[in-house]
Amino acid sequence: MDEETVANYMVRNVVSISLDMTVKETIEKIVHSNFYGFPVTERGYLLGFVTSKELLRYVDRPDATMRDVVKRGTVYAVPSMKISDATRILFRYGIRNLPVVDSNRKLVGIISNIDIVRSQIEKIRPSKVTSVKSFLESHNDIKIQIMSMDIPMTQVLPSQKEVYMDELVGRQYEIKKGLIEPLIVVKRNKGYLIVDGHHRAMAAMKLGIEKYKAIVLEPDDLNVRLGLERTAEKWGLHTLDDVEIVEGLKHPFMQGKAMLLPNEEASSISKRLEDSE
């Protein structure tokens, strides 16, 4: 299987700044955005990249323009570059964002650390989906078709009775930052039954998202009763509102990963995630 390229994961609607913008204007732009810097362009051509750190050097010169601040030239990627190569550039240069240009050096996108993380998460997904598909087919004597689509949150059916608040907050933060990991669901007559992704689904609902990306497994017989459905009915689960949010206890994933953090520091991280825009 060919390796994914930058074109598959880059953000195409890029916010850039011009050479005539002042330090004050650029700082305001960064403060009111989720970015740590911006590519600098002229007539669409990439000239450089300005970061918060560079702007700090000119904080006493608010009227200086990007012509004074930005050093001409910057590292960049092209759409056909392999994700692994883009990862190495980000890692070796210690940067968060990598502008993407076409053959004419015009800015066509940007790829970030978050996009790289998303690409790595998605490497795992096919084997997980295949495993679920094989299990359902063998245990229910059905054939399943796989498709990707956005599904209405009002039609999402839970099969898990509780989620953990700390993981829920973490998932909300990821979604707001653009890390959209699809749910894995099975199509039913009355909606889409979650197989994997309850915290993601709950986070999306809490954020008011109406549709969410999902990998949908569609059986050739929608009337076959699945074990997950019987369990959900036994627990009285009909909508996401029926899922209990457990507070005070850490999700098993975080229990091991955060155990070395002092309680006050762990709480501080959770508070930062909750307050993030």
PDB file of N, CA and C in Angstrom, residues 12 48 63 68-69 71 102 107 110 120 129 140 183 186 190 212 215 220 227 236 238 244 247-248 262 274:
ATOM      1  N   ARG A  12      -6.351  23.210   3.387  1.00  0.00           N
ATOM      2  CA  ARG A  12      -6.244  23.953   2.131  1.00  0.00           C
ATOM      3  C   ARG A  12      -6.640  25.424   2.263  1.00  0.00           C
ATOM      4  N   GLY A  48       7.761  33.621   3.356  1.00  0.00           N
ATOM      5  CA  GLY A  48       8.356  33.270   4.639  1.00  0.00           C
ATOM      6  C   GLY A  48       7.288  32.838   5.618  1.00  0.00           C
ATOM      7  N   ASP A  63       4.940  49.232  15.244  1.00  0.00           N
ATOM      8  CA  ASP A  63       4.611  49.723  13.906  1.00  0.00           C
ATOM      9  C   ASP A  63       5.521  49.162  12.815  1.00  0.00           C
ATOM     10  N   ASP A  68      10.237  44.065   7.872  1.00  0.00           N
ATOM     11  CA  ASP A  68      11.350  44.189   8.808  1.00  0.00           C
ATOM     12  C   ASP A  68      11.566  42.909   9.613  1.00  0.00           C
ATOM     13  N   VAL A  69      10.491  42.162   9.822  1.00  0.00           N
ATOM     14  CA  VAL A  69      10.531  41.019  10.745  1.00  0.00           C
ATOM     15  C   VAL A  69      10.908  39.715  10.057  1.00  0.00           C
ATOM     16  N   LYS A  71      12.342  36.884   7.801  1.00  0.00           N
ATOM     17  CA  LYS A  71      13.501  36.541   6.989  1.00  0.00           C
ATOM     18  C   LYS A  71      13.004  35.834   5.739  1.00  0.00           C
ATOM     19  N   ASP A 102       2.847  24.846  -4.416  1.00  0.00           N
ATOM     20  CA  ASP A 102       2.801  24.121  -5.685  1.00  0.00           C
ATOM     21  C   ASP A 102       4.109  24.336  -6.436  1.00  0.00           C
ATOM     22  N   LEU A 107       1.329  29.332  -2.330  1.00  0.00           N
ATOM     23  CA  LEU A 107       0.829  28.651  -1.139  1.00  0.00           C
ATOM     24  C   LEU A 107      -0.491  27.948  -1.452  1.00  0.00           C
ATOM     25  N   ILE A 110      -1.330  23.996   4.285  1.00  0.00           N
ATOM     26  CA  ILE A 110      -0.421  23.953   5.435  1.00  0.00           C
ATOM     27  C   ILE A 110      -0.671  22.639   6.171  1.00  0.00           C
ATOM     28  N   GLN A 120      -1.275   9.286  11.660  1.00  0.00           N
ATOM     29  CA  GLN A 120      -0.796   8.088  12.350  1.00  0.00           C
ATOM     30  C   GLN A 120      -1.948   7.315  12.985  1.00  0.00           C
ATOM     31  N   VAL A 129     -11.299  -1.743  11.843  1.00  0.00           N
ATOM     32  CA  VAL A 129     -12.565  -1.883  11.124  1.00  0.00           C
ATOM     33  C   VAL A 129     -12.709  -3.295  10.562  1.00  0.00           C
ATOM     34  N   ASN A 140     -22.957 -13.413  13.183  1.00  0.00           N
ATOM     35  CA  ASN A 140     -24.353 -13.094  12.871  1.00  0.00           C
ATOM     36  C   ASN A 140     -24.797 -13.589  11.492  1.00  0.00           C
ATOM     37  N   LEU A 183     -15.888   7.901  14.091  1.00  0.00           N
ATOM     38  CA  LEU A 183     -16.515   6.831  14.855  1.00  0.00           C
ATOM     39  C   LEU A 183     -16.543   5.576  13.984  1.00  0.00           C
ATOM     40  N   VAL A 186     -22.336   0.733  13.296  1.00  0.00           N
ATOM     41  CA  VAL A 186     -23.066  -0.232  12.479  1.00  0.00           C
ATOM     42  C   VAL A 186     -24.431   0.366  12.166  1.00  0.00           C
ATOM     43  N   LYS A 190     -32.967   2.173  12.867  1.00  0.00           N
ATOM     44  CA  LYS A 190     -33.324   3.440  13.512  1.00  0.00           C
ATOM     45  C   LYS A 190     -32.115   4.325  13.807  1.00  0.00           C
ATOM     46  N   TYR A 212     -21.132  14.116  12.287  1.00  0.00           N
ATOM     47  CA  TYR A 212     -19.768  13.729  12.633  1.00  0.00           C
ATOM     48  C   TYR A 212     -19.303  12.624  11.679  1.00  0.00           C
ATOM     49  N   ILE A 215     -17.073   5.760  10.079  1.00  0.00           N
ATOM     50  CA  ILE A 215     -16.934   4.612   9.196  1.00  0.00           C
ATOM     51  C   ILE A 215     -18.142   3.733   9.493  1.00  0.00           C
ATOM     52  N   ASP A 220     -26.090  -6.624   5.287  1.00  0.00           N
ATOM     53  CA  ASP A 220     -27.056  -6.884   4.214  1.00  0.00           C
ATOM     54  C   ASP A 220     -28.443  -7.190   4.760  1.00  0.00           C
ATOM     55  N   GLY A 227     -25.500  -8.519  19.318  1.00  0.00           N
ATOM     56  CA  GLY A 227     -25.272  -8.625  20.757  1.00  0.00           C
ATOM     57  C   GLY A 227     -25.159  -7.264  21.421  1.00  0.00           C
ATOM     58  N   GLY A 236     -30.779   0.094  29.155  1.00  0.00           N
ATOM     59  CA  GLY A 236     -31.690   1.217  28.953  1.00  0.00           C
ATOM     60  C   GLY A 236     -31.078   2.342  28.143  1.00  0.00           C
ATOM     61  N   HIS A 238     -30.816   4.398  24.832  1.00  0.00           N
ATOM     62  CA  HIS A 238     -31.563   4.683  23.610  1.00  0.00           C
ATOM     63  C   HIS A 238     -30.960   5.862  22.838  1.00  0.00           C
ATOM     64  N   GLU A 244     -23.987   7.747  31.040  1.00  0.00           N
ATOM     65  CA  GLU A 244     -23.566   8.426  32.279  1.00  0.00           C
ATOM     66  C   GLU A 244     -22.151   8.979  32.117  1.00  0.00           C
ATOM     67  N   GLU A 247     -17.533  11.317  36.874  1.00  0.00           N
ATOM     68  CA  GLU A 247     -16.605  12.357  37.333  1.00  0.00           C
ATOM     69  C   GLU A 247     -15.812  11.825  38.520  1.00  0.00           C
ATOM     70  N   GLY A 248     -14.616  12.373  38.701  1.00  0.00           N
ATOM     71  CA  GLY A 248     -13.820  11.998  39.865  1.00  0.00           C
ATOM     72  C   GLY A 248     -12.876  10.841  39.620  1.00  0.00           C
ATOM     73  N   PRO A 262       1.750  15.332  39.678  1.00  0.00           N
ATOM     74  CA  PRO A 262       1.087  15.702  40.936  1.00  0.00           C
ATOM     75  C   PRO A 262      -0.374  16.010  40.661  1.00  0.00           C
ATOM     76  N   GLU A 274     -10.493  22.424  29.495  1.00  0.00           N
ATOM     77  CA  GLU A 274     -11.894  22.846  29.609  1.00  0.00           C
ATOM     78  C   GLU A 274     -12.066  24.295  29.173  1.00  0.00           C
TER      79      GLU A 274
END
